[in-house]
């Protein structure tokens, strides 16, 4: 038995099927694609899924009908609706019938991944997925691709800021000295002072902490350096 997270992609647009299934497989998910609404509905009822990506306009049965039907049967698998129709009424309709999230096409692949991740985290199956993601508070860190999100919104970090964050996450719980950070993150360079580290820590706090002046995650340890908790 695979312990990968299983995603059912219900979509009838050939180019999107190829793009999305490749992308999701690259992320370490197991993906099955179904183009027909009626077949998808049966597949969802018969088998267990961790997440369903659901197009709206499908042959046989609409995504809305599928979603309504599975919720009526008590199936609580997270559903993310993908639709070309970007109207608010569609969004309201989708959420009213029990979808968990809604993404209008066209969308950025990174945004879809972040939303998938957020849904999986909410449904607590993420613990057994790729250890490529680390989360703290509302922040999700995609360690494999050096990306950071707050919810589904991307936060841009410089390469050095990301390297520093990654190092702190790897050493979470223990204090790390400025000298250690200088050596391991910057690679010793006589031109750089430990002040540089304080500046980068301040930048990370500004980007990641709800209240940068009273950090919850990137803590200062008096006389020792910094400690990441999360
Ligand atoms: Ca369609």
JSON list of C-alpha atoms and ligand atoms in Angstrom, two decimals:
[
{"chain": "A", "resi": 1, "resn": "UNK", "atom": "CA", "xyz": [0.00, 0.00, 0.00]},
{"chain": "A", "resi": 2, "resn": "UNK", "atom": "CA", "xyz": [1.31, 3.37, -0.96]},
{"chain": "A", "resi": 3, "resn": "UNK", "atom": "CA", "xyz": [1.18, 5.95, 1.80]},
{"chain": "A", "resi": 4, "resn": "UNK", "atom": "CA", "xyz": [1.17, 8.81, -0.64]},
{"chain": "A", "resi": 5, "resn": "UNK", "atom": "CA", "xyz": [-1.57, 11.36, -0.52]},
{"chain": "A", "resi": 6, "resn": "UNK", "atom": "CA", "xyz": [-4.15, 10.41, -3.15]},
{"chain": "A", "resi": 7, "resn": "UNK", "atom": "CA", "xyz": [-5.69, 13.12, -5.28]},
{"chain": "A", "resi": 8, "resn": "UNK", "atom": "CA", "xyz": [-8.56, 12.59, -7.70]},
{"chain": "A", "resi": 9, "resn": "UNK", "atom": "CA", "xyz": [-8.49, 15.06, -10.57]},
{"chain": "A", "resi": 10, "resn": "UNK", "atom": "CA", "xyz": [-11.86, 15.42, -12.26]},
{"chain": "A", "resi": 11, "resn": "UNK", "atom": "CA", "xyz": [-11.25, 17.47, -15.38]},
{"chain": "A", "resi": 12, "resn": "UNK", "atom": "CA", "xyz": [-12.10, 17.15, -19.07]},
{"chain": "A", "resi": 13, "resn": "UNK", "atom": "CA", "xyz": [-9.66, 19.57, -20.64]},
{"chain": "A", "resi": 14, "resn": "UNK", "atom": "CA", "xyz": [-6.81, 17.44, -22.05]},
{"chain": "A", "resi": 15, "resn": "UNK", "atom": "CA", "xyz": [-4.03, 20.04, -21.73]},
{"chain": "A", "resi": 16, "resn": "UNK", "atom": "CA", "xyz": [-4.95, 20.78, -18.13]},
{"chain": "A", "resi": 17, "resn": "UNK", "atom": "CA", "xyz": [-5.09, 17.07, -17.27]},
{"chain": "A", "resi": 18, "resn": "UNK", "atom": "CA", "xyz": [-1.52, 16.62, -18.48]},
{"chain": "A", "resi": 19, "resn": "UNK", "atom": "CA", "xyz": [-0.16, 19.77, -16.83]},
{"chain": "A", "resi": 20, "resn": "UNK", "atom": "CA", "xyz": [-1.86, 19.22, -13.49]},
{"chain": "A", "resi": 21, "resn": "UNK", "atom": "CA", "xyz": [-1.19, 15.52, -13.17]},
{"chain": "A", "resi": 22, "resn": "UNK", "atom": "CA", "xyz": [2.51, 16.00, -14.01]},
{"chain": "A", "resi": 23, "resn": "UNK", "atom": "CA", "xyz": [2.80, 18.80, -11.52]},
{"chain": "A", "resi": 24, "resn": "UNK", "atom": "CA", "xyz": [1.05, 16.90, -8.73]},
{"chain": "A", "resi": 25, "resn": "UNK", "atom": "CA", "xyz": [3.10, 13.76, -9.33]},
{"chain": "A", "resi": 26, "resn": "UNK", "atom": "CA", "xyz": [6.25, 15.85, -9.18]},
{"chain": "A", "resi": 27, "resn": "UNK", "atom": "CA", "xyz": [5.11, 17.03, -5.77]},
{"chain": "A", "resi": 28, "resn": "UNK", "atom": "CA", "xyz": [4.93, 13.43, -4.62]},
{"chain": "A", "resi": 29, "resn": "UNK", "atom": "CA", "xyz": [1.16, 13.00, -4.79]},
{"chain": "A", "resi": 30, "resn": "UNK", "atom": "CA", "xyz": [-0.58, 10.00, -6.28]},
{"chain": "A", "resi": 31, "resn": "UNK", "atom": "CA", "xyz": [-2.98, 11.24, -8.95]},
{"chain": "A", "resi": 32, "resn": "UNK", "atom": "CA", "xyz": [-5.83, 9.65, -10.83]},
{"chain": "A", "resi": 33, "resn": "UNK", "atom": "CA", "xyz": [-7.69, 11.54, -13.55]},
{"chain": "A", "resi": 34, "resn": "UNK", "atom": "CA", "xyz": [-11.30, 11.11, -14.59]},
{"chain": "A", "resi": 35, "resn": "UNK", "atom": "CA", "xyz": [-12.95, 13.12, -17.37]},
{"chain": "A", "resi": 36, "resn": "UNK", "atom": "CA", "xyz": [-16.55, 12.00, -17.01]},
{"chain": "A", "resi": 37, "resn": "UNK", "atom": "CA", "xyz": [-18.78, 13.40, -14.28]},
{"chain": "A", "resi": 38, "resn": "UNK", "atom": "CA", "xyz": [-20.83, 10.25, -13.66]},
{"chain": "A", "resi": 39, "resn": "UNK", "atom": "CA", "xyz": [-17.75, 8.03, -13.53]},
{"chain": "A", "resi": 40, "resn": "UNK", "atom": "CA", "xyz": [-16.07, 10.48, -11.16]},
{"chain": "A", "resi": 41, "resn": "UNK", "atom": "CA", "xyz": [-19.06, 10.49, -8.86]},
{"chain": "A", "resi": 42, "resn": "UNK", "atom": "CA", "xyz": [-18.97, 6.68, -8.64]},
{"chain": "A", "resi": 43, "resn": "UNK", "atom": "CA", "xyz": [-15.24, 6.62, -8.11]},
{"chain": "A", "resi": 44, "resn": "UNK", "atom": "CA", "xyz": [-15.48, 9.08, -5.22]},
{"chain": "A", "resi": 45, "resn": "UNK", "atom": "CA", "xyz": [-18.21, 7.09, -3.53]},
{"chain": "A", "resi": 46, "resn": "UNK", "atom": "CA", "xyz": [-16.41, 3.75, -3.93]},
{"chain": "A", "resi": 47, "resn": "UNK", "atom": "CA", "xyz": [-12.86, 4.66, -3.03]},
{"chain": "A", "resi": 48, "resn": "UNK", "atom": "CA", "xyz": [-11.10, 6.79, -0.40]},
{"chain": "A", "resi": 49, "resn": "UNK", "atom": "CA", "xyz": [-9.35, 9.98, -1.50]},
{"chain": "A", "resi": 50, "resn": "UNK", "atom": "CA", "xyz": [-7.41, 12.59, 0.37]},
{"chain": "A", "resi": 51, "resn": "UNK", "atom": "CA", "xyz": [-8.44, 15.43, -1.91]},
{"chain": "A", "resi": 52, "resn": "UNK", "atom": "CA", "xyz": [-10.63, 16.01, -4.96]},
{"chain": "A", "resi": 53, "resn": "UNK", "atom": "CA", "xyz": [-9.93, 18.64, -7.63]},
{"chain": "A", "resi": 54, "resn": "UNK", "atom": "CA", "xyz": [-13.21, 19.22, -9.34]},
{"chain": "A", "resi": 55, "resn": "UNK", "atom": "CA", "xyz": [-13.93, 21.01, -12.62]},
{"chain": "A", "resi": 56, "resn": "UNK", "atom": "CA", "xyz": [-17.48, 22.39, -12.96]},
{"chain": "A", "resi": 57, "resn": "UNK", "atom": "CA", "xyz": [-18.48, 21.82, -16.58]},
{"chain": "A", "resi": 58, "resn": "UNK", "atom": "CA", "xyz": [-18.04, 18.10, -17.23]},
{"chain": "A", "resi": 59, "resn": "UNK", "atom": "CA", "xyz": [-19.68, 15.51, -19.44]},
{"chain": "A", "resi": 60, "resn": "UNK", "atom": "CA", "xyz": [-22.46, 13.60, -17.68]},
{"chain": "A", "resi": 61, "resn": "UNK", "atom": "CA", "xyz": [-22.70, 15.46, -14.40]},
{"chain": "A", "resi": 62, "resn": "UNK", "atom": "CA", "xyz": [-21.47, 18.88, -13.25]},
{"chain": "A", "resi": 63, "resn": "UNK", "atom": "CA", "xyz": [-18.90, 19.39, -10.57]},
{"chain": "A", "resi": 64, "resn": "UNK", "atom": "CA", "xyz": [-21.54, 21.11, -8.45]},
{"chain": "A", "resi": 65, "resn": "UNK", "atom": "CA", "xyz": [-23.84, 18.08, -8.70]},
{"chain": "A", "resi": 66, "resn": "UNK", "atom": "CA", "xyz": [-21.00, 15.75, -7.79]},
{"chain": "A", "resi": 67, "resn": "UNK", "atom": "CA", "xyz": [-20.03, 17.86, -4.81]},
{"chain": "A", "resi": 68, "resn": "UNK", "atom": "CA", "xyz": [-23.62, 18.11, -3.56]},
{"chain": "A", "resi": 69, "resn": "UNK", "atom": "CA", "xyz": [-24.10, 14.38, -3.97]},
{"chain": "A", "resi": 70, "resn": "UNK", "atom": "CA", "xyz": [-20.98, 13.30, -2.09]},
{"chain": "A", "resi": 71, "resn": "UNK", "atom": "CA", "xyz": [-21.69, 15.68, 0.79]},
{"chain": "A", "resi": 72, "resn": "UNK", "atom": "CA", "xyz": [-25.24, 14.31, 1.04]},
{"chain": "A", "resi": 73, "resn": "UNK", "atom": "CA", "xyz": [-23.70, 10.87, 1.38]},
{"chain": "A", "resi": 74, "resn": "UNK", "atom": "CA", "xyz": [-21.55, 12.11, 4.25]},
{"chain": "A", "resi": 75, "resn": "UNK", "atom": "CA", "xyz": [-18.26, 12.00, 2.37]},
{"chain": "A", "resi": 76, "resn": "UNK", "atom": "CA", "xyz": [-16.12, 14.77, 3.84]},
{"chain": "A", "resi": 77, "resn": "UNK", "atom": "CA", "xyz": [-13.06, 14.56, 1.56]},
{"chain": "A", "resi": 78, "resn": "UNK", "atom": "CA", "xyz": [-11.73, 18.08, 0.86]},
{"chain": "A", "resi": 79, "resn": "UNK", "atom": "CA", "xyz": [-13.00, 19.40, -2.48]},
{"chain": "A", "resi": 80, "resn": "UNK", "atom": "CA", "xyz": [-11.30, 22.18, -4.40]},
{"chain": "A", "resi": 81, "resn": "UNK", "atom": "CA", "xyz": [-13.39, 23.46, -7.29]},
{"chain": "A", "resi": 82, "resn": "UNK", "atom": "CA", "xyz": [-11.58, 24.58, -10.42]},
{"chain": "A", "resi": 83, "resn": "UNK", "atom": "CA", "xyz": [-13.60, 26.53, -12.90]},
{"chain": "A", "resi": 84, "resn": "UNK", "atom": "CA", "xyz": [-13.24, 28.79, -15.89]},
{"chain": "A", "resi": 85, "resn": "UNK", "atom": "CA", "xyz": [-16.19, 30.75, -14.66]},
{"chain": "A", "resi": 86, "resn": "UNK", "atom": "CA", "xyz": [-14.75, 33.32, -12.34]},
{"chain": "A", "resi": 87, "resn": "UNK", "atom": "CA", "xyz": [-18.02, 34.77, -11.19]},
{"chain": "A", "resi": 88, "resn": "UNK", "atom": "CA", "xyz": [-18.73, 35.35, -7.54]},
{"chain": "A", "resi": 89, "resn": "UNK", "atom": "CA", "xyz": [-22.10, 33.60, -7.81]},
{"chain": "A", "resi": 90, "resn": "UNK", "atom": "CA", "xyz": [-20.26, 30.42, -8.84]},
{"chain": "A", "resi": 91, "resn": "UNK", "atom": "CA", "xyz": [-17.96, 30.69, -5.90]},
{"chain": "A", "resi": 92, "resn": "UNK", "atom": "CA", "xyz": [-20.84, 31.17, -3.50]},
{"chain": "A", "resi": 93, "resn": "UNK", "atom": "CA", "xyz": [-22.70, 28.26, -5.10]},
{"chain": "A", "resi": 94, "resn": "UNK", "atom": "CA", "xyz": [-19.62, 26.03, -4.84]},
{"chain": "A", "resi": 95, "resn": "UNK", "atom": "CA", "xyz": [-18.99, 26.79, -1.20]},
{"chain": "A", "resi": 96, "resn": "UNK", "atom": "CA", "xyz": [-22.68, 26.53, -0.32]},
{"chain": "A", "resi": 97, "resn": "UNK", "atom": "CA", "xyz": [-22.86, 22.97, -1.58]},
{"chain": "A", "resi": 98, "resn": "UNK", "atom": "CA", "xyz": [-19.90, 21.93, 0.49]},
{"chain": "A", "resi": 99, "resn": "UNK", "atom": "CA", "xyz": [-16.74, 22.62, -1.51]},
{"chain": "A", "resi": 100, "resn": "UNK", "atom": "CA", "xyz": [-13.81, 23.64, 0.68]},
{"chain": "A", "resi": 101, "resn": "UNK", "atom": "CA", "xyz": [-12.16, 26.03, -1.70]},
{"chain": "A", "resi": 102, "resn": "UNK", "atom": "CA", "xyz": [-12.55, 27.51, -5.15]},
{"chain": "A", "resi": 103, "resn": "UNK", "atom": "CA", "xyz": [-9.96, 28.52, -7.71]},
{"chain": "A", "resi": 104, "resn": "UNK", "atom": "CA", "xyz": [-10.87, 30.29, -10.96]},
{"chain": "A", "resi": 105, "resn": "UNK", "atom": "CA", "xyz": [-8.97, 29.35, -14.12]},
{"chain": "A", "resi": 106, "resn": "UNK", "atom": "CA", "xyz": [-6.47, 30.31, -15.26]},
{"chain": "A", "resi": 107, "resn": "UNK", "atom": "CA", "xyz": [-4.44, 29.99, -12.06]},
{"chain": "A", "resi": 108, "resn": "UNK", "atom": "CA", "xyz": [-0.79, 29.92, -11.14]},
{"chain": "A", "resi": 109, "resn": "UNK", "atom": "CA", "xyz": [0.45, 26.38, -10.44]},
{"chain": "A", "resi": 110, "resn": "UNK", "atom": "CA", "xyz": [2.09, 27.61, -7.24]},
{"chain": "A", "resi": 111, "resn": "UNK", "atom": "CA", "xyz": [-1.22, 28.95, -6.01]},
{"chain": "A", "resi": 112, "resn": "UNK", "atom": "CA", "xyz": [-2.97, 25.66, -6.67]},
{"chain": "A", "resi": 113, "resn": "UNK", "atom": "CA", "xyz": [-0.25, 23.78, -4.79]},
{"chain": "A", "resi": 114, "resn": "UNK", "atom": "CA", "xyz": [-0.45, 26.14, -1.85]},
{"chain": "A", "resi": 115, "resn": "UNK", "atom": "CA", "xyz": [-4.22, 25.73, -1.66]},
{"chain": "A", "resi": 116, "resn": "UNK", "atom": "CA", "xyz": [-3.96, 21.96, -1.91]},
{"chain": "A", "resi": 117, "resn": "UNK", "atom": "CA", "xyz": [-1.42, 22.01, 0.85]},
{"chain": "A", "resi": 118, "resn": "UNK", "atom": "CA", "xyz": [-3.61, 24.22, 3.03]},
{"chain": "A", "resi": 119, "resn": "UNK", "atom": "CA", "xyz": [-6.61, 21.90, 2.53]},
{"chain": "A", "resi": 120, "resn": "UNK", "atom": "CA", "xyz": [-4.58, 18.79, 3.30]},
{"chain": "A", "resi": 121, "resn": "UNK", "atom": "CA", "xyz": [-3.16, 20.40, 6.37]},
{"chain": "A", "resi": 122, "resn": "UNK", "atom": "CA", "xyz": [-6.65, 21.27, 7.53]},
{"chain": "A", "resi": 123, "resn": "UNK", "atom": "CA", "xyz": [-7.79, 17.70, 7.01]},
{"chain": "A", "resi": 124, "resn": "UNK", "atom": "CA", "xyz": [-4.67, 16.46, 8.83]},
{"chain": "A", "resi": 125, "resn": "UNK", "atom": "CA", "xyz": [-3.55, 13.98, 6.19]},
{"chain": "A", "resi": 126, "resn": "UNK", "atom": "CA", "xyz": [-0.57, 16.12, 5.42]},
{"chain": "A", "resi": 127, "resn": "UNK", "atom": "CA", "xyz": [1.40, 14.54, 8.22]},
{"chain": "A", "resi": 128, "resn": "UNK", "atom": "CA", "xyz": [2.03, 11.52, 6.04]},
{"chain": "A", "resi": 129, "resn": "UNK", "atom": "CA", "xyz": [2.82, 13.40, 2.84]},
{"chain": "A", "resi": 130, "resn": "UNK", "atom": "CA", "xyz": [6.13, 14.54, 1.50]},
{"chain": "A", "resi": 131, "resn": "UNK", "atom": "CA", "xyz": [8.28, 15.93, 4.28]},
{"chain": "A", "resi": 132, "resn": "UNK", "atom": "CA", "xyz": [9.11, 18.67, 1.80]},
{"chain": "A", "resi": 133, "resn": "UNK", "atom": "CA", "xyz": [6.74, 21.03, 3.52]},
{"chain": "A", "resi": 134, "resn": "UNK", "atom": "CA", "xyz": [7.16, 22.57, 6.94]},
{"chain": "A", "resi": 135, "resn": "UNK", "atom": "CA", "xyz": [4.42, 24.63, 8.52]},
{"chain": "A", "resi": 136, "resn": "UNK", "atom": "CA", "xyz": [4.26, 26.98, 11.48]},
{"chain": "A", "resi": 137, "resn": "UNK", "atom": "CA", "xyz": [1.38, 29.29, 12.34]},
{"chain": "A", "resi": 138, "resn": "UNK", "atom": "CA", "xyz": [-0.19, 30.30, 9.03]},
{"chain": "A", "resi": 139, "resn": "UNK", "atom": "CA", "xyz": [3.12, 29.89, 7.19]},
{"chain": "A", "resi": 140, "resn": "UNK", "atom": "CA", "xyz": [3.86, 26.94, 4.87]},
{"chain": "A", "resi": 141, "resn": "UNK", "atom": "CA", "xyz": [7.40, 26.42, 3.67]},
{"chain": "A", "resi": 142, "resn": "UNK", "atom": "CA", "xyz": [8.00, 24.38, 0.53]},
{"chain": "A", "resi": 143, "resn": "UNK", "atom": "CA", "xyz": [11.52, 23.25, 1.34]},
{"chain": "A", "resi": 144, "resn": "UNK", "atom": "CA", "xyz": [12.07, 21.46, -1.97]},
{"chain": "A", "resi": 145, "resn": "UNK", "atom": "CA", "xyz": [11.30, 24.50, -4.08]},
{"chain": "A", "resi": 146, "resn": "UNK", "atom": "CA", "xyz": [12.33, 27.32, -1.73]},
{"chain": "A", "resi": 147, "resn": "UNK", "atom": "CA", "xyz": [8.91, 28.89, -1.56]},
{"chain": "A", "resi": 148, "resn": "UNK", "atom": "CA", "xyz": [7.00, 30.33, 1.36]},
{"chain": "A", "resi": 149, "resn": "UNK", "atom": "CA", "xyz": [3.27, 30.96, 1.68]},
{"chain": "A", "resi": 150, "resn": "UNK", "atom": "CA", "xyz": [0.94, 32.56, 4.16]},
{"chain": "A", "resi": 151, "resn": "UNK", "atom": "CA", "xyz": [-2.27, 30.62, 3.52]},
{"chain": "A", "resi": 152, "resn": "UNK", "atom": "CA", "xyz": [-2.31, 30.57, -0.27]},
{"chain": "A", "resi": 153, "resn": "UNK", "atom": "CA", "xyz": [-0.48, 33.87, -0.67]},
{"chain": "A", "resi": 154, "resn": "UNK", "atom": "CA", "xyz": [3.15, 33.62, -1.72]},
{"chain": "A", "resi": 155, "resn": "UNK", "atom": "CA", "xyz": [5.73, 35.46, 0.38]},
{"chain": "A", "resi": 156, "resn": "UNK", "atom": "CA", "xyz": [8.89, 36.39, -1.49]},
{"chain": "A", "resi": 157, "resn": "UNK", "atom": "CA", "xyz": [12.17, 35.76, 0.31]},
{"chain": "A", "resi": 158, "resn": "UNK", "atom": "CA", "xyz": [15.64, 36.41, -1.01]},
{"chain": "A", "resi": 159, "resn": "UNK", "atom": "CA", "xyz": [17.89, 33.35, -1.44]},
{"chain": "A", "resi": 160, "resn": "UNK", "atom": "CA", "xyz": [19.77, 34.26, 1.72]},
{"chain": "A", "resi": 161, "resn": "UNK", "atom": "CA", "xyz": [16.61, 34.81, 3.73]},
{"chain": "A", "resi": 162, "resn": "UNK", "atom": "CA", "xyz": [15.33, 31.43, 2.61]},
{"chain": "A", "resi": 163, "resn": "UNK", "atom": "CA", "xyz": [18.63, 29.73, 3.45]},
{"chain": "A", "resi": 164, "resn": "UNK", "atom": "CA", "xyz": [18.54, 31.31, 6.90]},
{"chain": "A", "resi": 165, "resn": "UNK", "atom": "CA", "xyz": [14.94, 30.23, 7.47]},
{"chain": "A", "resi": 166, "resn": "UNK", "atom": "CA", "xyz": [15.72, 26.70, 6.30]},
{"chain": "A", "resi": 167, "resn": "UNK", "atom": "CA", "xyz": [18.69, 26.51, 8.66]},
{"chain": "A", "resi": 168, "resn": "UNK", "atom": "CA", "xyz": [16.61, 27.74, 11.60]},
{"chain": "A", "resi": 169, "resn": "UNK", "atom": "CA", "xyz": [13.89, 25.18, 10.79]},
{"chain": "A", "resi": 170, "resn": "UNK", "atom": "CA", "xyz": [16.48, 22.39, 10.59]},
{"chain": "A", "resi": 171, "resn": "UNK", "atom": "CA", "xyz": [17.79, 23.41, 14.03]},
{"chain": "A", "resi": 172, "resn": "UNK", "atom": "CA", "xyz": [14.43, 24.22, 15.56]},
{"chain": "A", "resi": 173, "resn": "UNK", "atom": "CA", "xyz": [14.25, 24.11, 19.31]},
{"chain": "A", "resi": 174, "resn": "UNK", "atom": "CA", "xyz": [17.96, 24.77, 19.85]},
{"chain": "A", "resi": 175, "resn": "UNK", "atom": "CA", "xyz": [19.68, 28.13, 20.13]},
{"chain": "A", "resi": 176, "resn": "UNK", "atom": "CA", "xyz": [22.05, 28.88, 17.25]},
{"chain": "A", "resi": 177, "resn": "UNK", "atom": "CA", "xyz": [24.76, 31.49, 17.64]},
{"chain": "A", "resi": 178, "resn": "UNK", "atom": "CA", "xyz": [25.41, 34.30, 15.20]},
{"chain": "A", "resi": 179, "resn": "UNK", "atom": "CA", "xyz": [28.87, 32.86, 14.57]},
{"chain": "A", "resi": 180, "resn": "UNK", "atom": "CA", "xyz": [27.31, 29.50, 13.67]},
{"chain": "A", "resi": 181, "resn": "UNK", "atom": "CA", "xyz": [24.86, 31.15, 11.28]},
{"chain": "A", "resi": 182, "resn": "UNK", "atom": "CA", "xyz": [27.64, 33.16, 9.72]},
{"chain": "A", "resi": 183, "resn": "UNK", "atom": "CA", "xyz": [29.65, 30.04, 9.12]},
{"chain": "A", "resi": 184, "resn": "UNK", "atom": "CA", "xyz": [26.85, 27.72, 7.99]},
{"chain": "A", "resi": 185, "resn": "UNK", "atom": "CA", "xyz": [24.49, 30.03, 6.13]},
{"chain": "A", "resi": 186, "resn": "UNK", "atom": "CA", "xyz": [26.81, 32.67, 4.75]},
{"chain": "A", "resi": 187, "resn": "UNK", "atom": "CA", "xyz": [29.98, 30.62, 4.52]},
{"chain": "A", "resi": 188, "resn": "UNK", "atom": "CA", "xyz": [32.60, 32.58, 6.40]},
{"chain": "A", "resi": 189, "resn": "UNK", "atom": "CA", "xyz": [33.44, 35.85, 4.77]},
{"chain": "A", "resi": 190, "resn": "UNK", "atom": "CA", "xyz": [35.55, 38.44, 6.52]},
{"chain": "A", "resi": 191, "resn": "UNK", "atom": "CA", "xyz": [33.54, 41.23, 4.94]},
{"chain": "A", "resi": 192, "resn": "UNK", "atom": "CA", "xyz": [30.36, 40.19, 6.71]},
{"chain": "A", "resi": 193, "resn": "UNK", "atom": "CA", "xyz": [29.72, 41.02, 10.33]},
{"chain": "A", "resi": 194, "resn": "UNK", "atom": "CA", "xyz": [27.32, 39.35, 12.69]},
{"chain": "A", "resi": 195, "resn": "UNK", "atom": "CA", "xyz": [25.20, 42.52, 12.34]},
{"chain": "A", "resi": 196, "resn": "UNK", "atom": "CA", "xyz": [24.25, 41.22, 8.91]},
{"chain": "A", "resi": 197, "resn": "UNK", "atom": "CA", "xyz": [22.59, 38.29, 10.58]},
{"chain": "A", "resi": 198, "resn": "UNK", "atom": "CA", "xyz": [20.54, 40.52, 12.86]},
{"chain": "A", "resi": 199, "resn": "UNK", "atom": "CA", "xyz": [19.40, 42.48, 9.80]},
{"chain": "A", "resi": 200, "resn": "UNK", "atom": "CA", "xyz": [18.32, 39.30, 8.01]},
{"chain": "A", "resi": 201, "resn": "UNK", "atom": "CA", "xyz": [16.56, 38.00, 11.11]},
{"chain": "A", "resi": 202, "resn": "UNK", "atom": "CA", "xyz": [14.65, 41.29, 11.27]},
{"chain": "A", "resi": 203, "resn": "UNK", "atom": "CA", "xyz": [13.66, 40.92, 7.61]},
{"chain": "A", "resi": 204, "resn": "UNK", "atom": "CA", "xyz": [12.43, 37.37, 8.18]},
{"chain": "A", "resi": 205, "resn": "UNK", "atom": "CA", "xyz": [10.41, 38.46, 11.18]},
{"chain": "A", "resi": 206, "resn": "UNK", "atom": "CA", "xyz": [8.83, 41.26, 9.17]},
{"chain": "A", "resi": 207, "resn": "UNK", "atom": "CA", "xyz": [7.79, 38.83, 6.47]},
{"chain": "A", "resi": 208, "resn": "UNK", "atom": "CA", "xyz": [6.73, 35.87, 8.59]},
{"chain": "A", "resi": 209, "resn": "UNK", "atom": "CA", "xyz": [5.72, 37.00, 12.06]},
{"chain": "A", "resi": 210, "resn": "UNK", "atom": "CA", "xyz": [2.28, 38.44, 12.80]},
{"chain": "A", "resi": 211, "resn": "UNK", "atom": "CA", "xyz": [3.94, 40.93, 15.16]},
{"chain": "A", "resi": 212, "resn": "UNK", "atom": "CA", "xyz": [7.63, 41.29, 14.20]},
{"chain": "A", "resi": 213, "resn": "UNK", "atom": "CA", "xyz": [8.39, 43.16, 17.44]},
{"chain": "A", "resi": 214, "resn": "UNK", "atom": "CA", "xyz": [7.05, 40.29, 19.52]},
{"chain": "A", "resi": 215, "resn": "UNK", "atom": "CA", "xyz": [8.07, 37.25, 17.49]},
{"chain": "A", "resi": 216, "resn": "UNK", "atom": "CA", "xyz": [6.41, 33.91, 18.19]},
{"chain": "A", "resi": 217, "resn": "UNK", "atom": "CA", "xyz": [8.67, 31.76, 16.04]},
{"chain": "A", "resi": 218, "resn": "UNK", "atom": "CA", "xyz": [12.05, 33.38, 15.50]},
{"chain": "A", "resi": 219, "resn": "UNK", "atom": "CA", "xyz": [13.13, 34.12, 19.04]},
{"chain": "A", "resi": 220, "resn": "UNK", "atom": "CA", "xyz": [16.16, 35.97, 20.37]},
{"chain": "A", "resi": 221, "resn": "UNK", "atom": "CA", "xyz": [18.12, 34.03, 22.98]},
{"chain": "A", "resi": 222, "resn": "UNK", "atom": "CA", "xyz": [19.96, 36.46, 25.21]},
{"chain": "A", "resi": 223, "resn": "UNK", "atom": "CA", "xyz": [23.74, 36.20, 24.85]},
{"chain": "A", "resi": 224, "resn": "UNK", "atom": "CA", "xyz": [23.40, 33.15, 22.62]},
{"chain": "A", "resi": 225, "resn": "UNK", "atom": "CA", "xyz": [21.78, 34.01, 19.30]},
{"chain": "A", "resi": 226, "resn": "UNK", "atom": "CA", "xyz": [18.45, 32.84, 17.93]},
{"chain": "A", "resi": 227, "resn": "UNK", "atom": "CA", "xyz": [16.10, 29.96, 18.38]},
{"chain": "A", "resi": 228, "resn": "UNK", "atom": "CA", "xyz": [13.32, 28.88, 16.06]},
{"chain": "A", "resi": 229, "resn": "UNK", "atom": "CA", "xyz": [10.22, 27.37, 17.61]},
{"chain": "A", "resi": 230, "resn": "UNK", "atom": "CA", "xyz": [7.41, 26.05, 15.42]},
{"chain": "B", "resi": 1, "resn": "LIG", "atom": "CA1", "xyz": [-14.67, 21.40, -18.19]}
]
